[in-house]
mmCIF file of C-alpha atoms in Angstrom:
data_model
loop_
_atom_site.group_PDB
_atom_site.id
_atom_site.type_symbol
_atom_site.label_atom_id
_atom_site.label_comp_id
_atom_site.label_asym_id
_atom_site.label_seq_id
_atom_site.Cartn_x
_atom_site.Cartn_y
_atom_site.Cartn_z
ATOM 1 C CA UNK A 518 -0.026 0.014 0.353
ATOM 2 C CA UNK A 519 1.359 3.864 -1.254
ATOM 3 C CA UNK A 520 1.324 5.125 1.660
ATOM 4 C CA UNK A 521 0.319 9.505 1.786
ATOM 5 C CA UNK A 522 2.857 11.922 1.174
ATOM 6 C CA UNK A 523 2.497 14.992 4.077
ATOM 7 C CA UNK A 524 2.095 18.185 2.075
ATOM 8 C CA UNK A 525 3.458 21.190 3.375
ATOM 9 C CA UNK A 526 0.912 24.117 3.590
ATOM 10 C CA UNK A 527 2.230 26.273 1.025
ATOM 11 C CA UNK A 528 6.193 24.884 -1.037
ATOM 12 C CA UNK A 529 9.308 26.676 0.344
ATOM 13 C CA UNK A 530 9.203 30.537 -0.506
ATOM 14 C CA UNK A 531 9.812 33.943 0.565
ATOM 15 C CA UNK A 532 8.604 35.163 3.593
ATOM 16 C CA UNK A 533 8.642 38.847 3.094
ATOM 17 C CA UNK A 534 5.908 37.876 -0.203
ATOM 18 C CA UNK A 535 2.369 37.487 0.839
ATOM 19 C CA UNK A 536 1.165 34.166 -0.989
ATOM 20 C CA UNK A 537 -1.924 35.467 -3.275
ATOM 21 C CA UNK A 538 -4.560 32.970 -2.696
ATOM 22 C CA UNK A 539 -7.884 32.551 -6.024
ATOM 23 C CA UNK A 540 -10.971 32.047 -6.545
ATOM 24 C CA UNK A 541 -11.151 30.783 -10.515
ATOM 25 C CA UNK A 542 -13.640 30.542 -12.346
ATOM 26 C CA UNK A 543 -14.897 30.219 -16.250
ATOM 27 C CA UNK A 544 -18.030 31.938 -17.295
ATOM 28 C CA UNK A 545 -18.678 30.479 -21.974
ATOM 29 C CA UNK A 546 -14.608 29.879 -21.009
ATOM 30 C CA UNK A 547 -12.639 32.299 -20.039
ATOM 31 C CA UNK A 548 -11.465 32.384 -16.729
ATOM 32 C CA UNK A 549 -11.681 34.178 -14.049
ATOM 33 C CA UNK A 550 -9.439 34.037 -10.864
ATOM 34 C CA UNK A 551 -10.199 35.556 -7.728
ATOM 35 C CA UNK A 552 -7.635 37.449 -5.496
ATOM 36 C CA UNK A 553 -8.996 35.986 -2.249
ATOM 37 C CA UNK A 554 -5.744 37.572 -0.763
ATOM 38 C CA UNK A 555 -2.031 38.440 -0.672
ATOM 39 C CA UNK A 556 -2.561 41.925 -2.481
ATOM 40 C CA UNK A 557 -1.547 44.983 -0.492
ATOM 41 C CA UNK A 558 -4.303 47.741 -0.218
ATOM 42 C CA UNK A 559 -5.078 49.017 -3.286
ATOM 43 C CA UNK A 560 -5.377 52.386 -2.324
ATOM 44 C CA UNK A 561 -7.207 55.545 -3.822
ATOM 45 C CA UNK A 562 -11.117 57.905 -3.072
ATOM 46 C CA UNK A 563 -12.492 56.611 -6.016
ATOM 47 C CA UNK A 564 -12.451 53.070 -7.875
ATOM 48 C CA UNK A 565 -10.802 54.678 -10.283
ATOM 49 C CA UNK A 566 -8.520 56.098 -9.196
ATOM 50 C CA UNK A 567 -7.304 52.635 -6.951
ATOM 51 C CA UNK A 568 -7.359 51.490 -11.169
ATOM 52 C CA UNK A 569 -5.062 53.959 -10.775
ATOM 53 C CA UNK A 570 -3.187 53.373 -8.028
ATOM 54 C CA UNK A 571 -2.939 49.685 -8.827
ATOM 55 C CA UNK A 572 -1.373 50.168 -12.858
ATOM 56 C CA UNK A 573 0.851 52.578 -10.813
ATOM 57 C CA UNK A 574 1.781 50.472 -7.931
ATOM 58 C CA UNK A 575 0.986 47.040 -8.578
ATOM 59 C CA UNK A 576 1.521 46.147 -11.853
ATOM 60 C CA UNK A 577 4.063 43.578 -11.061
ATOM 61 C CA UNK A 578 1.044 41.536 -9.483
ATOM 62 C CA UNK A 579 -0.950 41.642 -12.512
ATOM 63 C CA UNK A 580 1.866 40.305 -13.867
ATOM 64 C CA UNK A 581 2.398 37.461 -11.452
ATOM 65 C CA UNK A 582 -1.598 36.787 -11.884
ATOM 66 C CA UNK A 583 -1.535 36.750 -15.604
ATOM 67 C CA UNK A 584 1.050 36.025 -16.598
ATOM 68 C CA UNK A 585 3.211 32.261 -17.313
ATOM 69 C CA UNK A 586 3.753 30.320 -15.714
ATOM 70 C CA UNK A 587 0.902 31.194 -12.784
ATOM 71 C CA UNK A 588 -0.785 32.041 -15.772
ATOM 72 C CA UNK A 589 -1.089 32.600 -19.677
ATOM 73 C CA UNK A 590 -1.283 35.570 -22.539
ATOM 74 C CA UNK A 591 -5.203 34.670 -22.112
ATOM 75 C CA UNK A 592 -6.322 35.144 -18.376
ATOM 76 C CA UNK A 593 -8.318 36.998 -16.739
ATOM 77 C CA UNK A 594 -8.464 38.052 -13.283
ATOM 78 C CA UNK A 595 -10.415 40.495 -10.963
ATOM 79 C CA UNK A 596 -9.122 42.500 -7.842
ATOM 80 C CA UNK A 597 -11.445 43.425 -4.849
ATOM 81 C CA UNK A 598 -11.788 46.648 -3.342
ATOM 82 C CA UNK A 599 -13.907 48.833 -1.399
ATOM 83 C CA UNK A 600 -15.896 51.108 -2.933
ATOM 84 C CA UNK A 601 -17.451 55.032 -2.210
ATOM 85 C CA UNK A 602 -20.569 54.290 -3.432
ATOM 86 C CA UNK A 603 -22.886 53.409 -0.506
ATOM 87 C CA UNK A 604 -25.055 51.095 -3.480
ATOM 88 C CA UNK A 605 -22.207 48.474 -4.304
ATOM 89 C CA UNK A 606 -21.177 45.654 -2.090
ATOM 90 C CA UNK A 607 -18.273 44.816 -3.595
ATOM 91 C CA UNK A 608 -15.998 47.507 -5.706
ATOM 92 C CA UNK A 609 -13.349 45.277 -8.262
ATOM 93 C CA UNK A 610 -10.191 46.254 -10.694
ATOM 94 C CA UNK A 611 -10.483 44.185 -14.319
ATOM 95 C CA UNK A 612 -6.938 43.065 -15.243
ATOM 96 C CA UNK A 613 -5.873 41.374 -18.514
ATOM 97 C CA UNK A 614 -2.916 41.192 -19.751
ATOM 98 C CA UNK A 615 -1.635 44.306 -21.125
ATOM 99 C CA UNK A 616 -4.274 45.857 -18.468
ATOM 100 C CA UNK A 617 -7.124 47.413 -17.076
ATOM 101 C CA UNK A 618 -9.404 46.787 -18.176
ATOM 102 C CA UNK A 619 -13.854 49.485 -17.263
ATOM 103 C CA UNK A 620 -16.068 46.192 -17.885
ATOM 104 C CA UNK A 621 -16.186 42.613 -18.189
ATOM 105 C CA UNK A 622 -19.648 41.023 -18.650
ATOM 106 C CA UNK A 623 -18.004 37.770 -17.647
ATOM 107 C CA UNK A 624 -16.674 38.810 -14.357
ATOM 108 C CA UNK A 625 -19.197 40.446 -12.915
ATOM 109 C CA UNK A 626 -21.215 36.895 -14.190
ATOM 110 C CA UNK A 627 -18.432 34.931 -11.656
ATOM 111 C CA UNK A 628 -18.511 37.377 -9.321
ATOM 112 C CA UNK A 629 -22.006 37.229 -8.773
ATOM 113 C CA UNK A 630 -22.274 33.870 -8.096
ATOM 114 C CA UNK A 631 -18.331 34.849 -5.822
ATOM 115 C CA UNK A 632 -20.388 37.502 -4.019
ATOM 116 C CA UNK A 633 -23.049 35.559 -2.738
ATOM 117 C CA UNK A 634 -21.181 31.673 -2.203
ATOM 118 C CA UNK A 635 -18.284 33.490 -0.501
ATOM 119 C CA UNK A 636 -20.680 35.479 2.155
ATOM 120 C CA UNK A 637 -20.423 39.670 0.294
ATOM 121 C CA UNK A 638 -23.248 40.536 0.593
ATOM 122 C CA UNK A 639 -26.185 39.743 2.698
ATOM 123 C CA UNK A 640 -26.804 35.834 2.934
ATOM 124 C CA UNK A 641 -30.387 34.864 1.219
ATOM 125 C CA UNK A 642 -32.918 33.018 2.581
ATOM 126 C CA UNK A 643 -32.990 29.858 1.928
ATOM 127 C CA UNK A 644 -36.599 30.209 0.022
ATOM 128 C CA UNK A 645 -35.679 33.693 -2.291
ATOM 129 C CA UNK A 646 -35.033 32.125 -5.636
ATOM 130 C CA UNK A 647 -32.860 35.451 -6.717
ATOM 131 C CA UNK A 648 -30.093 37.429 -4.645
ATOM 132 C CA UNK A 649 -28.783 41.213 -5.865
ATOM 133 C CA UNK A 650 -25.333 41.932 -5.474
ATOM 134 C CA UNK A 651 -24.240 45.561 -7.074
ATOM 135 C CA UNK A 652 -20.826 45.760 -8.415
ATOM 136 C CA UNK A 653 -19.409 49.319 -8.985
ATOM 137 C CA UNK A 654 -16.773 48.268 -12.278
ATOM 138 C CA UNK A 655 -14.737 51.025 -13.529
ATOM 139 C CA UNK A 656 -17.178 51.635 -15.329
ATOM 140 C CA UNK A 657 -19.912 52.166 -13.184
ATOM 141 C CA UNK A 658 -22.096 50.439 -10.528
ATOM 142 C CA UNK A 659 -23.113 46.708 -12.295
ATOM 143 C CA UNK A 660 -26.291 45.225 -11.158
ATOM 144 C CA UNK A 661 -26.110 40.789 -10.926
ATOM 145 C CA UNK A 662 -29.024 38.957 -10.143
ATOM 146 C CA UNK A 663 -27.711 35.414 -9.248
ATOM 147 C CA UNK A 664 -29.466 32.573 -8.981
ATOM 148 C CA UNK A 665 -30.251 30.478 -5.405
ATOM 149 C CA UNK A 666 -31.140 27.795 -4.359
ATOM 150 C CA UNK A 667 -31.049 27.164 -0.065
ATOM 151 C CA UNK A 668 -28.765 30.014 0.396
ATOM 152 C CA UNK A 669 -26.825 29.168 -2.253
ATOM 153 C CA UNK A 670 -26.177 30.088 -6.175
ATOM 154 C CA UNK A 671 -26.797 27.848 -8.975
ATOM 155 C CA UNK A 672 -27.924 28.492 -12.778
ATOM 156 C CA UNK A 673 -27.194 31.028 -14.628
ATOM 157 C CA UNK A 674 -26.356 35.268 -13.915
ATOM 158 C CA UNK A 675 -27.771 38.036 -15.526
ATOM 159 C CA UNK A 676 -26.403 41.450 -15.279
ATOM 160 C CA UNK A 677 -27.932 44.809 -15.574
ATOM 161 C CA UNK A 678 -25.086 47.222 -17.827
ATOM 162 C CA UNK A 679 -23.951 51.073 -16.978
ATOM 163 C CA UNK A 680 -26.012 53.518 -19.718
ATOM 164 C CA UNK A 681 -24.967 51.043 -23.625
ATOM 165 C CA UNK A 682 -24.858 53.676 -26.772
ATOM 166 C CA UNK A 683 -23.453 53.756 -29.981
ATOM 167 C CA UNK A 684 -20.258 55.685 -30.701
ATOM 168 C CA UNK A 685 -20.062 56.102 -34.597
ATOM 169 C CA UNK A 686 -21.772 53.852 -37.135
ATOM 170 C CA UNK A 687 -20.788 53.409 -40.650
ATOM 171 C CA UNK A 688 -17.612 55.238 -39.847
ATOM 172 C CA UNK A 689 -15.163 54.005 -43.259
ATOM 173 C CA UNK A 690 -11.297 53.293 -42.047
ATOM 174 C CA UNK A 691 -8.959 52.128 -43.588
ATOM 175 C CA UNK A 692 -6.522 49.044 -42.604
ATOM 176 C CA UNK A 693 -3.383 49.096 -43.914
ATOM 177 C CA UNK A 694 -2.839 45.771 -45.617
ATOM 178 C CA UNK A 695 -6.538 44.846 -46.221
ATOM 179 C CA UNK A 696 -7.990 47.834 -47.248
ATOM 180 C CA UNK A 697 -10.793 50.636 -46.918
ATOM 181 C CA UNK A 698 -13.360 49.503 -44.880
ATOM 182 C CA UNK A 699 -17.113 50.370 -42.461
ATOM 183 C CA UNK A 700 -16.987 49.290 -39.020
ATOM 184 C CA UNK A 701 -19.283 50.405 -35.879
ATOM 185 C CA UNK A 702 -18.224 51.682 -31.918
ATOM 186 C CA UNK A 703 -19.998 51.202 -29.841
ATOM 187 C CA UNK A 704 -20.017 50.812 -26.126
ATOM 188 C CA UNK A 705 -21.283 48.215 -23.167
ATOM 189 C CA UNK A 706 -18.773 49.685 -20.543
ATOM 190 C CA UNK A 707 -15.399 49.861 -22.779
ATOM 191 C CA UNK A 708 -15.482 50.542 -26.508
ATOM 192 C CA UNK A 709 -15.613 47.856 -29.634
ATOM 193 C CA UNK A 710 -15.103 48.394 -33.440
ATOM 194 C CA UNK A 711 -17.458 46.074 -34.654
ATOM 195 C CA UNK A 712 -17.639 44.791 -38.566
ATOM 196 C CA UNK A 713 -17.789 41.278 -40.748
ATOM 197 C CA UNK A 714 -15.701 39.604 -40.320
ATOM 198 C CA UNK A 715 -16.489 39.024 -44.118
ATOM 199 C CA UNK A 716 -14.734 42.601 -44.297
ATOM 200 C CA UNK A 717 -11.628 40.940 -43.729
ATOM 201 C CA UNK A 718 -12.655 37.858 -45.877
ATOM 202 C CA UNK A 719 -13.654 35.176 -43.083
ATOM 203 C CA UNK A 720 -15.791 32.940 -42.166
ATOM 204 C CA UNK A 721 -16.083 33.858 -37.951
ATOM 205 C CA UNK A 722 -17.010 30.677 -36.984
ATOM 206 C CA UNK A 723 -14.564 28.426 -39.242
ATOM 207 C CA UNK A 724 -12.118 30.239 -39.821
ATOM 208 C CA UNK A 725 -8.245 29.898 -37.603
ATOM 209 C CA UNK A 726 -8.418 31.070 -34.403
ATOM 210 C CA UNK A 727 -4.972 33.116 -35.177
ATOM 211 C CA UNK A 728 -5.667 35.045 -38.682
ATOM 212 C CA UNK A 729 -9.133 36.148 -36.873
ATOM 213 C CA UNK A 730 -6.671 37.011 -34.081
ATOM 214 C CA UNK A 731 -4.432 38.976 -37.506
ATOM 215 C CA UNK A 732 -7.423 40.257 -38.955
ATOM 216 C CA UNK A 733 -9.423 42.647 -35.661
ATOM 217 C CA UNK A 734 -5.825 43.143 -34.380
ATOM 218 C CA UNK A 735 -5.438 45.517 -37.395
ATOM 219 C CA UNK A 736 -8.846 46.678 -37.672
ATOM 220 C CA UNK A 737 -8.394 47.495 -33.921
ATOM 221 C CA UNK A 738 -5.311 49.744 -35.052
ATOM 222 C CA UNK A 739 -5.961 51.332 -37.459
ATOM 223 C CA UNK A 740 -9.074 52.475 -35.982
ATOM 224 C CA UNK A 741 -6.813 54.027 -33.272
ATOM 225 C CA UNK A 742 -5.045 55.735 -35.663
ATOM 226 C CA UNK A 743 -7.942 57.913 -37.794
ATOM 227 C CA UNK A 744 -11.239 57.826 -34.683
ATOM 228 C CA UNK A 745 -10.633 59.384 -31.593
ATOM 229 C CA UNK A 746 -12.645 57.856 -28.640
ATOM 230 C CA UNK A 747 -13.637 60.169 -26.065
ATOM 231 C CA UNK A 748 -16.373 59.567 -23.410
ATOM 232 C CA UNK A 749 -19.202 62.008 -22.196
ATOM 233 C CA UNK A 750 -18.709 61.761 -18.138
ATOM 234 C CA UNK A 751 -15.030 59.582 -18.120
ATOM 235 C CA UNK A 752 -11.059 60.549 -19.551
ATOM 236 C CA UNK A 753 -10.897 57.519 -18.215
ATOM 237 C CA UNK A 754 -13.240 55.345 -20.254
ATOM 238 C CA UNK A 755 -12.065 56.705 -22.829
ATOM 239 C CA UNK A 756 -9.972 54.047 -25.676
ATOM 240 C CA UNK A 757 -10.937 51.482 -27.934
ATOM 241 C CA UNK A 758 -10.031 48.294 -26.065
ATOM 242 C CA UNK A 759 -10.605 45.822 -28.654
ATOM 243 C CA UNK A 760 -12.559 44.549 -32.066
ATOM 244 C CA UNK A 761 -15.485 41.954 -32.681
ATOM 245 C CA UNK A 762 -15.045 40.716 -35.324
ATOM 246 C CA UNK A 763 -18.701 39.198 -36.108
ATOM 247 C CA UNK A 764 -20.863 36.415 -38.418
ATOM 248 C CA UNK A 765 -22.951 39.611 -39.841
ATOM 249 C CA UNK A 766 -26.444 38.832 -38.575
ATOM 250 C CA UNK A 767 -27.414 42.207 -37.065
ATOM 251 C CA UNK A 768 -31.092 41.464 -37.886
ATOM 252 C CA UNK A 769 -33.404 39.454 -35.196
ATOM 253 C CA UNK A 770 -33.118 36.294 -35.785
ATOM 254 C CA UNK A 771 -34.122 34.060 -33.132
ATOM 255 C CA UNK A 772 -31.167 31.733 -34.035
ATOM 256 C CA UNK A 773 -27.774 32.659 -33.109
ATOM 257 C CA UNK A 774 -25.700 34.995 -33.693
ATOM 258 C CA UNK A 775 -21.751 34.615 -33.139
ATOM 259 C CA UNK A 776 -19.154 36.447 -32.885
ATOM 260 C CA UNK A 777 -15.403 36.853 -31.505
ATOM 261 C CA UNK A 778 -13.347 38.925 -29.068
ATOM 262 C CA UNK A 779 -10.262 39.969 -30.004
ATOM 263 C CA UNK A 780 -8.767 43.073 -27.103
ATOM 264 C CA UNK A 781 -5.794 44.261 -25.662
ATOM 265 C CA UNK A 782 -2.701 42.758 -26.507
ATOM 266 C CA UNK A 783 -4.247 40.233 -29.036
ATOM 267 C CA UNK A 784 -6.279 38.011 -26.242
ATOM 268 C CA UNK A 785 -8.765 36.282 -27.348
ATOM 269 C CA UNK A 786 -11.934 36.415 -25.160
ATOM 270 C CA UNK A 787 -13.226 32.201 -25.330
ATOM 271 C CA UNK A 788 -16.728 33.097 -24.133
ATOM 272 C CA UNK A 789 -19.678 36.056 -26.327
ATOM 273 C CA UNK A 790 -17.699 38.881 -24.553
ATOM 274 C CA UNK A 791 -20.386 40.550 -22.017
ATOM 275 C CA UNK A 792 -18.807 43.988 -22.057
ATOM 276 C CA UNK A 793 -19.135 43.135 -26.501
ATOM 277 C CA UNK A 794 -22.801 41.742 -25.903
ATOM 278 C CA UNK A 795 -23.735 44.784 -24.209
ATOM 279 C CA UNK A 796 -22.268 47.526 -26.634
ATOM 280 C CA UNK A 797 -23.561 45.004 -30.004
ATOM 281 C CA UNK A 798 -26.970 45.079 -28.601
ATOM 282 C CA UNK A 799 -27.126 49.339 -28.353
ATOM 283 C CA UNK A 800 -25.501 48.887 -31.635
ATOM 284 C CA UNK A 801 -29.212 47.048 -33.005
ATOM 285 C CA UNK A 802 -31.277 48.720 -30.703
ATOM 286 C CA UNK A 803 -29.431 52.027 -32.197
ATOM 287 C CA UNK A 804 -29.877 50.662 -35.998
ATOM 288 C CA UNK A 805 -33.318 50.235 -35.834
ATOM 289 C CA UNK A 806 -32.877 46.360 -36.230
ATOM 290 C CA UNK A 807 -34.118 44.825 -31.973
ATOM 291 C CA UNK A 808 -36.859 46.568 -30.356
ATOM 292 C CA UNK A 809 -37.008 46.672 -25.982
ATOM 293 C CA UNK A 810 -37.213 42.658 -24.355
ATOM 294 C CA UNK A 811 -36.902 41.800 -27.876
ATOM 295 C CA UNK A 812 -33.980 38.447 -26.394
ATOM 296 C CA UNK A 813 -30.745 37.295 -28.528
ATOM 297 C CA UNK A 814 -28.829 35.033 -28.832
ATOM 298 C CA UNK A 815 -24.545 35.277 -29.210
ATOM 299 C CA UNK A 816 -23.161 32.328 -29.385
ATOM 300 C CA UNK A 817 -19.024 32.514 -29.302
ATOM 301 C CA UNK A 818 -16.917 31.668 -32.529
ATOM 302 C CA UNK A 819 -14.366 29.978 -30.160
ATOM 303 C CA UNK A 820 -16.375 28.127 -27.833
ATOM 304 C CA UNK A 821 -19.284 27.293 -28.981
ATOM 305 C CA UNK A 822 -20.986 28.887 -25.158
ATOM 306 C CA UNK A 823 -23.895 31.170 -25.444
ATOM 307 C CA UNK A 824 -25.416 34.433 -23.264
ATOM 308 C CA UNK A 825 -28.403 35.967 -24.272
ATOM 309 C CA UNK A 826 -29.404 40.490 -23.876
ATOM 310 C CA UNK A 827 -31.605 42.286 -24.127
ATOM 311 C CA UNK A 828 -31.943 46.162 -23.581
ATOM 312 C CA UNK A 829 -34.046 46.094 -20.531
ATOM 313 C CA UNK A 830 -34.872 50.436 -21.317
ATOM 314 C CA UNK A 831 -33.517 53.763 -22.723
ATOM 315 C CA UNK A 832 -30.974 55.665 -21.040
ATOM 316 C CA UNK A 833 -29.284 58.430 -21.882
ATOM 317 C CA UNK A 834 -24.822 58.763 -21.440
ATOM 318 C CA UNK A 835 -24.203 62.631 -21.350
ATOM 319 C CA UNK A 836 -26.081 63.944 -24.983
ATOM 320 C CA UNK A 837 -25.678 59.919 -26.545
ATOM 321 C CA UNK A 838 -29.161 58.250 -26.264
ATOM 322 C CA UNK A 839 -28.658 54.866 -24.377
ATOM 323 C CA UNK A 840 -30.458 51.698 -22.670
ATOM 324 C CA UNK A 841 -30.154 49.850 -20.196
ATOM 325 C CA UNK A 842 -28.896 45.432 -21.077
ATOM 326 C CA UNK A 843 -29.172 42.298 -19.419
ATOM 327 C CA UNK A 844 -26.858 40.019 -20.283
ATOM 328 C CA UNK A 845 -27.443 36.398 -18.751
ATOM 329 C CA UNK A 846 -24.286 33.626 -18.617
ATOM 330 C CA UNK A 847 -24.185 30.224 -16.681
ATOM 331 C CA UNK A 848 -19.980 30.507 -14.821
ATOM 332 C CA UNK A 849 -18.790 28.048 -13.192
ATOM 333 C CA UNK A 850 -16.472 27.098 -10.631
ATOM 334 C CA UNK A 851 -12.202 25.589 -11.093
ATOM 335 C CA UNK A 852 -10.675 25.236 -8.274
ATOM 336 C CA UNK A 853 -8.107 27.598 -5.346
ATOM 337 C CA UNK A 854 -3.656 28.294 -5.523
ATOM 338 C CA UNK A 855 -2.348 30.475 -3.723
ATOM 339 C CA UNK A 856 0.354 31.511 -5.614
ATOM 340 C CA UNK A 857 4.106 32.148 -3.399
ATOM 341 C CA UNK A 858 6.745 33.559 -5.009
ATOM 342 C CA UNK A 859 10.962 32.452 -4.085
ATOM 343 C CA UNK A 860 13.382 35.389 -3.808
ATOM 344 C CA UNK A 861 16.236 33.444 -6.048
ATOM 345 C CA UNK A 862 13.133 33.490 -9.123
ATOM 346 C CA UNK A 863 14.038 35.611 -12.227
ATOM 347 C CA UNK A 864 11.077 35.096 -14.032
ATOM 348 C CA UNK A 865 8.065 35.830 -10.082
ATOM 349 C CA UNK A 866 6.711 38.056 -11.629
ATOM 350 C CA UNK A 867 6.405 36.713 -14.744
ATOM 351 C CA UNK A 868 7.003 36.755 -18.501
ATOM 352 C CA UNK A 869 4.622 36.305 -21.693
ATOM 353 C CA UNK A 870 6.041 34.406 -25.376
ATOM 354 C CA UNK A 871 5.559 36.454 -28.453
#
């Protein structure tokens, strides 16, 4: 009979560097690494100030958690911080391979479950079928609604977005090596460029991921060079996050419409992209292709996972006509981990292969 090994709680490590304890989840295949403990205090009077502080003073922790050997170039993370908003149950900073996002829908869907199960909101009554979790994201307050059973999370989560709007439609952009093409830009907590994959000579459902990434990245860089992104309320939100290639099926249908999102430093979203679905619905509503409370299904061409979404009411964002969008999807737990550092490790803060 084999004798079980006595495993120490943590292997040898630098005692001056706290272990980073995390819970890992995924939503539609897109990972989320939630920091439980070990992160120093993120200083700042507002969430956006905390985002700036983490970028300037704690970015080594983002690299340590997101990059190899603990992560990979498509890893995604969340650091929970206090919020200055009285109605918020928690604040969150989103981490990716390039920096810090303003919004992440797949993460909100996962954090809704996490907040209920880890006691970040008052325990729902045993008979309650749904718990509300108010999550302060850098783009604003987002309400998640978590299906519950016996006081624990189960089943899908849905969230109500910040006001989402079309920034520019039928914008002519000259993409080097690919010619001129018409793109749309819309906001769903982050700004995205939208273009049918057919316009770049690809089928979003069958093309190689590398080809889709190259095409989307070319569009992103062209839009950044030729069009100024402005958010009407905050300069911190005034940037293009990425490009979403679609199957071109924007007219309403009961059949799912497929897309793939390439964001940050050529990072590929495995899910249909929650903030991208939000922006795409705002765009379709703006164009008169979708009515209020008309639900559409959005499929990831990477994994086949599906989110649903609908515009639930009209709103304003500065002078822009906007909508509040409801997005629904399913998140799952995948594990826990404690990450350590040895002080003689030359790759302690991670690396990425290009």
